[in-house]
XYZ file of N, CA and C in Angstrom:
606
model
N 0.749 -1.207 -0.240
C 0.279 0.019 0.202
C 0.809 1.188 -0.166
N 0.654 2.176 -0.626
C 1.165 3.191 -0.907
C 1.029 4.319 0.366
N 2.101 4.670 0.816
C 2.154 5.273 2.308
C 1.064 7.273 2.104
N 0.695 7.384 3.114
C 0.226 9.131 2.670
C 0.805 9.724 2.549
N 0.487 10.850 1.942
C 0.983 11.711 1.491
C 1.511 12.915 1.909
N 3.027 13.189 1.704
C 3.498 14.403 2.861
C 3.805 14.016 4.140
N 3.946 12.356 4.413
C 5.129 12.048 5.710
C 6.192 10.953 5.290
N 6.986 11.526 5.367
C 8.679 10.634 5.276
C 8.277 9.632 6.611
N 8.614 8.165 5.537
C 8.894 7.390 7.005
C 10.360 6.698 6.500
N 10.878 6.217 7.851
C 12.156 6.097 7.684
C 12.647 4.741 7.404
N 13.496 4.316 6.660
C 13.336 3.301 5.835
C 15.260 2.685 6.489
N 15.168 1.218 6.040
C 16.370 0.656 6.537
C 17.867 1.977 5.926
N 18.968 1.666 6.654
C 20.397 2.528 6.068
C 20.569 2.055 4.789
N 20.850 2.871 3.829
C 21.309 2.462 2.674
C 20.148 2.250 1.189
N 19.083 1.891 1.793
C 17.900 1.423 1.140
C 17.512 2.192 -0.136
N 17.399 3.667 -0.032
C 17.454 4.631 -1.274
C 18.719 4.337 -1.896
N 19.770 4.205 -1.408
C 21.079 4.144 -2.415
C 20.993 2.758 -3.009
N 20.589 1.934 -2.723
C 20.148 0.206 -3.573
C 19.031 0.748 -4.595
N 17.779 1.534 -4.407
C 17.092 2.024 -5.454
C 17.307 2.545 -6.667
N 18.141 3.410 -5.845
C 19.141 4.615 -7.334
C 20.333 4.280 -7.385
N 20.824 2.587 -7.375
C 21.986 2.453 -7.975
C 22.350 1.959 -8.952
N 22.325 3.049 -10.392
C 22.723 2.569 -11.427
C 23.336 3.718 -12.278
N 23.088 3.490 -13.325
C 23.984 4.419 -14.091
C 23.855 6.582 -13.873
N 24.734 6.944 -14.121
C 24.380 8.282 -13.911
C 23.868 9.206 -15.203
N 23.377 9.767 -15.361
C 23.640 10.472 -16.875
C 22.964 12.086 -16.635
N 23.361 12.926 -17.535
C 24.071 14.520 -17.725
C 22.630 14.739 -18.341
N 22.472 16.206 -18.573
C 21.545 16.740 -18.857
C 21.350 16.519 -20.430
N 22.494 16.727 -21.223
C 22.280 16.763 -22.612
C 21.790 15.010 -22.783
N 22.265 14.066 -22.045
C 22.014 12.905 -22.341
C 20.446 12.856 -22.625
N 19.570 13.395 -21.158
C 18.129 13.612 -20.605
C 17.524 14.123 -22.062
N 18.325 15.352 -22.753
C 17.455 16.467 -23.850
C 16.946 15.613 -24.769
N 18.289 14.594 -25.284
C 18.692 13.559 -26.922
C 17.579 12.478 -26.382
N 17.292 12.251 -25.199
C 16.052 11.022 -24.895
C 15.100 11.453 -24.897
N 14.830 13.219 -24.859
C 13.397 13.658 -24.988
C 13.191 13.818 -26.448
N 14.004 14.350 -27.353
C 14.138 14.649 -28.837
C 13.791 13.193 -29.298
N 14.497 12.152 -29.187
C 13.779 10.914 -29.841
C 12.904 10.210 -29.508
N 12.326 10.896 -28.140
C 10.795 10.134 -27.601
C 9.875 10.837 -28.257
N 10.081 12.313 -28.752
C 9.135 12.749 -29.673
C 9.104 12.523 -30.691
N 10.426 12.103 -31.379
C 10.147 11.147 -32.875
C 9.527 9.935 -32.749
N 9.989 9.201 -31.411
C 8.814 8.644 -31.671
C 7.435 8.313 -31.690
N 7.033 8.892 -30.958
C 5.912 9.837 -30.484
C 4.832 9.895 -31.814
N 5.814 10.528 -32.779
C 5.467 11.445 -33.996
C 5.107 9.904 -34.977
N 6.156 8.970 -34.897
C 6.163 8.041 -36.067
C 4.732 7.537 -35.950
N 4.858 7.245 -34.218
C 4.044 6.056 -34.208
C 2.038 6.791 -34.415
N 2.475 7.744 -34.010
C 1.386 8.619 -34.668
C 0.452 9.149 -35.495
N 1.615 8.960 -36.439
C 1.163 9.101 -37.921
C 0.988 7.811 -38.788
N 1.155 6.520 -37.884
C 0.509 5.016 -38.217
C -0.676 4.759 -37.471
N -1.426 5.660 -36.378
C -2.204 5.769 -35.613
C -3.690 5.523 -36.657
N -4.853 4.796 -36.359
C -5.792 4.739 -37.289
C -6.848 6.178 -36.022
N -7.884 6.070 -37.355
C -8.741 7.252 -36.198
C -9.267 7.290 -34.832
N -9.718 5.714 -34.977
C -10.302 5.326 -33.197
C -8.687 4.738 -32.833
N -7.652 4.847 -32.924
C -6.915 4.751 -31.530
C -5.884 5.948 -31.020
N -5.703 5.489 -29.920
C -4.583 6.482 -28.726
C -3.381 5.933 -28.767
N -2.466 6.701 -28.434
C -0.915 6.644 -28.207
C -0.591 6.377 -26.572
N -0.465 5.468 -26.069
C 0.330 5.464 -24.597
C 1.365 5.616 -24.354
N 1.982 6.214 -23.556
C 3.679 6.440 -23.577
C 3.507 6.488 -21.926
N 4.177 5.243 -21.504
C 4.488 4.852 -20.123
C 6.340 5.514 -19.997
N 6.658 6.040 -18.761
C 8.119 6.180 -18.551
C 7.686 6.374 -16.757
N 8.737 6.642 -16.606
C 9.121 6.938 -14.333
C 9.397 8.539 -14.441
N 8.694 8.279 -13.622
C 9.077 9.964 -12.544
C 9.676 9.968 -11.798
N 11.062 9.732 -12.064
C 12.498 10.231 -11.168
C 13.005 10.777 -11.593
N 13.240 12.084 -10.349
C 14.316 13.425 -10.103
C 15.898 12.716 -10.026
N 16.490 13.631 -10.661
C 18.452 13.221 -10.460
C 18.867 12.228 -11.247
N 19.721 12.123 -10.956
C 21.319 11.952 -12.297
C 20.699 10.140 -12.763
N 20.345 9.454 -11.883
C 19.969 7.919 -11.614
C 18.379 7.837 -12.319
N 18.062 7.047 -13.599
C 16.945 6.941 -13.965
C 16.425 5.475 -13.810
N 17.498 4.683 -13.637
C 17.074 3.416 -13.965
C 18.316 1.984 -12.766
N 17.259 1.511 -12.831
C 18.480 0.406 -11.713
C 17.612 -0.336 -11.961
N 18.212 -1.930 -11.020
C 17.659 -3.216 -11.228
C 15.811 -2.926 -10.135
N 16.020 -2.107 -9.407
C 14.541 -1.979 -8.704
C 13.532 -1.403 -9.392
N 13.983 -0.188 -9.805
C 13.487 0.841 -10.824
C 13.018 -0.067 -11.909
N 13.810 -1.035 -12.620
C 13.025 -1.877 -13.456
C 11.763 -2.389 -12.925
N 11.937 -3.141 -11.928
C 10.718 -3.848 -11.554
C 9.604 -2.732 -11.471
N 9.932 -1.645 -10.930
C 8.801 -0.867 -10.731
C 7.806 -0.460 -12.315
N 8.890 -0.150 -12.762
C 8.309 -0.304 -14.555
C 7.454 -1.438 -14.655
N 8.319 -2.387 -14.624
C 7.976 -3.794 -15.153
C 6.279 -3.625 -14.524
N 6.039 -3.329 -13.654
C 4.873 -4.058 -12.426
C 4.252 -2.930 -13.618
N 4.280 -1.382 -13.890
C 3.630 -0.491 -14.286
C 2.944 -0.820 -15.595
N 4.367 -1.493 -16.103
C 3.501 -1.926 -17.613
C 2.645 -3.410 -17.873
N 2.728 -4.252 -16.418
C 1.732 -5.177 -16.438
C 0.898 -4.791 -16.060
N 0.747 -3.293 -15.434
C -1.165 -2.860 -14.779
C -1.521 -2.419 -15.999
N -0.653 -1.510 -16.829
C -1.493 -0.939 -17.607
C -2.082 -2.136 -19.100
N -0.803 -3.134 -19.288
C -1.927 -4.043 -20.153
C -2.830 -5.066 -19.411
N -2.881 -5.177 -18.797
C -4.092 -5.668 -17.927
C -4.990 -4.848 -17.825
N -4.908 -3.746 -17.600
C -6.301 -2.699 -17.999
C -6.806 -2.717 -19.039
N -5.543 -3.072 -20.340
C -6.146 -2.963 -21.801
C -6.487 -4.200 -22.188
N -6.366 -5.076 -21.047
C -7.043 -6.471 -21.658
C -8.611 -6.691 -22.735
N -9.351 -5.812 -22.227
C -10.548 -6.223 -22.736
C -10.567 -5.064 -24.334
N -9.385 -4.518 -24.738
C -9.220 -3.733 -26.081
C -7.973 -4.015 -26.959
N -8.190 -3.689 -28.041
C -6.997 -4.342 -29.476
C -6.069 -3.296 -29.020
N -4.425 -3.646 -28.816
C -3.513 -2.791 -28.569
C -2.539 -3.601 -29.987
N -2.990 -2.995 -31.300
C -2.247 -3.015 -32.374
C -1.062 -3.131 -32.344
N -0.188 -2.130 -31.407
C 1.578 -2.149 -31.558
C 2.104 -1.696 -30.480
N 3.089 -2.257 -29.904
C 3.766 -2.109 -28.730
C 4.872 -1.554 -28.967
N 6.049 -0.898 -28.017
C 7.598 -0.696 -28.017
C 7.556 -0.582 -27.320
N 9.344 -1.002 -26.490
C 9.514 -1.061 -25.325
C 11.114 -0.329 -25.578
N 11.782 0.502 -24.631
C 13.039 0.616 -24.657
C 13.804 0.699 -23.174
N 15.125 0.268 -22.975
C 15.417 0.112 -22.102
C 17.078 0.810 -22.109
N 16.744 2.195 -21.748
C 17.794 3.129 -21.871
C 18.160 3.712 -20.032
N 19.736 3.850 -20.449
C 20.380 4.819 -19.189
C 18.869 6.090 -18.165
N 18.561 6.637 -19.513
C 18.340 7.597 -19.544
C 16.527 7.271 -18.731
N 16.114 5.882 -19.024
C 14.974 5.581 -18.450
C 14.400 4.665 -19.153
N 13.273 3.387 -18.280
C 13.226 2.663 -19.895
C 11.808 3.754 -20.134
N 10.853 3.413 -21.481
C 10.536 3.627 -22.231
C 8.815 2.666 -22.695
N 8.047 2.957 -22.487
C 6.658 2.081 -23.255
C 5.917 2.683 -24.009
N 5.541 2.071 -25.230
C 4.606 2.745 -26.352
C 3.656 1.472 -26.664
N 2.123 2.260 -26.898
C 1.524 1.408 -27.138
C 0.034 2.184 -27.858
N -0.288 1.301 -29.092
C -1.276 2.001 -29.908
C -2.425 1.886 -29.469
N -3.756 2.030 -28.907
C -4.337 1.437 -28.032
C -5.628 2.010 -29.013
N -6.752 0.944 -29.168
C -8.413 0.987 -30.071
C -9.037 1.321 -28.870
N -8.304 2.931 -28.697
C -9.517 3.472 -27.451
C -9.852 4.978 -27.585
N -11.045 5.731 -27.490
C -10.818 7.095 -27.161
C -9.506 7.648 -26.986
N -8.803 8.440 -26.412
C -7.968 8.699 -26.330
C -8.249 9.384 -24.539
N -9.469 10.268 -24.375
C -10.107 10.463 -23.327
C -10.338 9.335 -22.399
N -10.964 7.965 -22.706
C -10.907 7.145 -22.243
C -9.913 6.086 -21.656
N -8.960 6.456 -22.762
C -7.873 5.639 -22.327
C -7.132 6.581 -21.057
N -7.014 7.795 -21.529
C -6.611 8.318 -20.372
C -7.368 7.962 -18.979
N -8.316 8.495 -18.582
C -9.675 8.149 -17.658
C -8.951 6.652 -16.974
N -8.584 5.164 -17.959
C -8.300 3.907 -17.562
C -6.959 4.288 -16.786
N -5.732 5.177 -17.481
C -4.752 5.367 -16.980
C -4.450 6.226 -15.760
N -4.927 7.151 -15.408
C -5.291 7.928 -14.255
C -5.414 6.739 -13.084
N -6.352 6.066 -13.387
C -7.052 4.924 -12.422
C -5.861 4.540 -12.087
N -4.749 4.109 -12.782
C -3.629 3.223 -12.506
C -2.263 4.381 -11.192
N -2.756 5.466 -12.218
C -1.601 6.364 -11.216
C -2.110 6.804 -9.676
N -3.558 6.771 -10.013
C -3.859 7.041 -8.181
C -4.121 5.459 -7.260
N -4.273 4.424 -8.290
C -4.318 3.424 -7.537
C -3.809 2.227 -7.297
N -2.809 2.180 -8.019
C -1.606 1.437 -7.807
C -0.638 1.383 -6.926
N -0.209 0.681 -6.208
C 0.734 0.912 -4.712
C 2.071 2.132 -5.779
N 2.277 1.631 -6.926
C 3.193 2.122 -7.275
C 3.177 3.311 -8.513
N 1.695 3.389 -8.901
C 0.974 4.215 -9.793
C 1.835 5.918 -9.564
N 2.255 6.482 -8.396
C 2.672 7.909 -8.701
C 3.925 7.565 -8.636
N 4.646 6.682 -9.012
C 5.859 6.902 -9.324
C 5.976 7.193 -11.196
N 5.011 6.249 -11.979
C 4.805 6.556 -13.185
C 4.028 7.890 -13.732
N 4.580 8.233 -14.966
C 3.780 8.602 -16.114
C 3.193 8.229 -17.550
N 1.630 7.907 -17.117
C 1.069 7.267 -18.171
C 0.474 8.489 -19.056
N 1.227 8.774 -19.747
C 0.778 9.932 -20.601
C 0.224 9.418 -21.549
N -0.948 9.812 -22.261
C -1.716 9.383 -23.602
C -1.738 10.302 -24.410
N -1.554 10.264 -25.618
C -1.838 11.432 -27.032
C -2.582 10.578 -27.947
N -2.817 11.717 -29.122
C -3.633 11.621 -29.689
C -3.518 12.711 -30.945
N -3.812 11.744 -32.046
C -3.427 12.913 -33.492
C -4.005 13.798 -33.787
N -3.762 14.598 -34.399
C -4.413 16.117 -33.913
C -4.590 16.469 -35.737
N -5.095 15.890 -36.238
C -5.486 16.400 -37.696
C -5.692 17.491 -38.674
N -5.468 18.777 -37.999
C -5.727 19.725 -38.095
C -4.330 20.502 -39.062
N -3.210 19.173 -38.779
C -2.292 19.836 -39.378
C -2.295 18.947 -40.715
N -2.276 18.912 -41.980
C -2.245 18.690 -43.372
C -0.773 17.673 -43.544
N -0.917 16.255 -43.515
C 0.075 15.981 -43.723
C 0.987 15.281 -42.598
N 0.880 15.923 -41.127
C 1.611 15.986 -40.110
C 0.810 15.438 -38.847
N 1.037 14.402 -37.953
C 1.063 13.849 -36.990
C 1.556 15.013 -36.013
N 0.810 15.960 -35.547
C 0.648 16.686 -34.501
C 1.127 16.053 -33.366
N 1.461 15.789 -32.318
C 1.352 15.744 -30.826
C 0.239 16.445 -29.952
N -1.085 15.613 -29.891
C -2.169 16.041 -29.061
C -1.930 15.245 -27.557
N -1.213 15.791 -26.367
C -1.534 15.203 -25.286
C -3.193 15.879 -24.180
N -3.368 14.598 -24.232
C -4.493 14.810 -23.128
C -4.353 14.925 -21.666
N -5.045 15.861 -21.020
C -4.520 16.150 -19.690
C -5.446 15.641 -18.386
N -4.905 15.909 -17.711
C -6.443 15.359 -16.674
C -7.132 16.428 -16.418
N -6.865 17.841 -16.774
C -7.623 18.873 -16.524
C -8.704 18.955 -18.224
N -8.133 18.539 -19.145
C -9.377 18.170 -19.924
C -10.233 17.399 -19.462
N -10.206 16.787 -18.762
C -11.351 15.435 -18.265
C -11.856 16.188 -16.846
N -11.409 16.991 -16.176
C -11.736 17.442 -15.062
C -11.587 16.827 -14.383
N -10.665 16.981 -13.866
C -9.652 15.606 -13.010
C -8.771 16.664 -12.072
N -8.477 16.278 -10.704
C -7.720 16.968 -9.924
C -6.141 16.966 -10.686
N -5.242 17.692 -10.283
C -4.005 17.297 -10.837
C -3.018 16.356 -9.778
N -1.900 15.944 -10.525
C -1.043 15.220 -9.450
C -0.570 15.984 -8.404
N -0.813 15.384 -7.203
C -0.466 15.796 -6.220
C 1.536 15.808 -5.918
N 2.232 16.604 -4.965
C 3.587 16.456 -4.725
C 3.747 15.036 -3.609
N 4.542 13.852 -4.360
C 4.940 13.056 -3.590
C 5.194 13.474 -1.739
N 5.752 14.602 -1.780
C 6.321 14.862 -0.531
C 5.216 15.459 0.566
N 4.464 17.068 -0.139
C 4.170 18.091 0.416
C 2.619 18.043 -0.145
N 2.145 17.136 -0.614
C 0.484 17.083 -1.563
C 0.549 18.218 -2.254
N 1.055 19.430 -2.669
C 1.105 20.525 -3.082
C 0.701 19.661 -4.570
N 0.878 20.766 -5.814
C 0.519 20.862 -6.972
C 2.203 20.259 -7.478
N 1.929 19.248 -8.128
C 3.617 18.140 -8.303
C 4.166 19.539 -9.267
N 3.310 19.960 -10.624
C 4.435 20.849 -11.395
C 4.818 21.669 -10.781
N 3.827 22.044 -10.004
C 4.411 23.951 -9.162
C 5.621 23.062 -8.394
N 5.397 22.528 -7.527
C 6.914 22.274 -6.702
C 7.904 21.495 -7.483
N 8.031 21.099 -8.753
C 9.209 20.878 -9.404
C 9.449 22.112 -10.350
N 8.907 23.042 -10.707
C 9.340 23.969 -11.205
C 10.019 25.156 -10.131
N 9.287 25.149 -9.021
C 10.377 25.937 -8.083
C 11.042 25.206 -7.468
N 11.417 23.882 -7.603
C 12.107 23.291 -7.093
C 11.932 23.021 -5.406
N 11.012 22.739 -4.973
C 10.749 23.394 -3.350
C 11.188 22.224 -2.870
N 11.668 20.862 -3.438
C 11.978 19.687 -2.430
C 13.643 19.434 -3.499
N 14.139 18.634 -2.267
C 15.486 18.284 -2.662
C 15.528 17.078 -3.570
N 16.603 16.717 -4.504
C 16.364 15.560 -5.142
C 16.897 14.263 -4.110
N 17.287 14.396 -2.934
C 17.733 13.421 -1.987
C 16.346 13.286 -1.376
N 15.780 14.482 -0.556
C 14.387 14.416 -0.234
C 13.216 13.181 -1.200
N 13.694 13.347 -2.345
C 12.547 12.849 -3.189
C 13.125 11.118 -3.797
N 13.925 11.015 -3.807
C 14.421 9.739 -3.651
C 13.977 8.854 -2.611
N 14.404 9.766 -1.308
C 14.017 8.900 0.073
C 12.230 8.684 0.192
N 11.653 9.453 -0.177
C 9.853 9.269 -0.609
C 9.813 8.581 -1.320
N 10.477 8.279 -2.870
C 10.067 7.318 -4.004
C 10.499 5.823 -3.427
N 12.032 5.824 -2.411
C 12.156 4.445 -2.266
C 11.575 3.804 -1.074
N 10.556 4.671 -0.261
C 9.174 4.892 0.901
C 8.380 3.828 0.071
N 8.294 4.608 -0.502
C 6.952 3.859 -1.444
C 6.814 2.679 -2.550
N 8.365 2.679 -2.315
C 8.587 1.475 -3.377
C 8.658 -0.226 -2.117
N 9.126 0.542 -0.804
C 9.158 -0.446 0.602
C 7.760 -0.557 0.904
N 7.513 0.281 0.414
C 6.056 -0.298 1.200
C 5.238 -0.959 0.186
N 5.357 -0.513 -0.998
C 4.332 -1.237 -1.700
C 4.619 -2.602 -1.639
N 6.153 -3.037 -0.964
C 6.412 -4.601 -1.147
C 7.199 -5.247 -2.550
N 7.873 -4.008 -3.167
C 8.777 -4.311 -4.277
C 9.916 -3.740 -4.098
N 10.367 -4.120 -2.927
C 11.884 -3.799 -2.275
C 12.855 -4.682 -2.764
N 12.718 -5.577 -3.775
C 14.050 -6.333 -4.236
C 13.357 -6.931 -5.641
N 15.018 -6.280 -6.197
C 14.865 -5.881 -7.820
C 14.316 -7.979 -8.458
């Protein structure tokens, strides 16, 4: 069970170090990975049919370490949760990458984008590890002839509450913009969520 927002729980000494025992990546690496991700999204959206939406699943991990054996297990659990949620619909294409900049999972799903987003928000809010993942949903914007523009479906589009900060419970994006919490605080909180969810072993 995920721990209550806003309360740090003590962990065994060194546990966060185990969670984040992985390769460090620099800002240029992350920027290059973001560009590659956008290219991948555009390519998959270009092949999408009118009744399909694109799921992009990544981890939301602060700091220079974006993957490790423990974090890979967290990602595996979220992928399994997403695929279980989509067991009743057609998934025409799947793609997964495992790079030092963090694992990524893409799926073209035969669902209206807003319905797919609702299902993925259910995972983000209801799964023990859901708060550690970004389950983004994108659809084609056909107002640009010859180009598949990336049209991201937000919680705001659905009238849903915004994501909350793992530490203070405030708006997550606002805390990230203001750097309200240190990387070390965020890593400790993430380690707590993983440990309390029973996913502490790779």
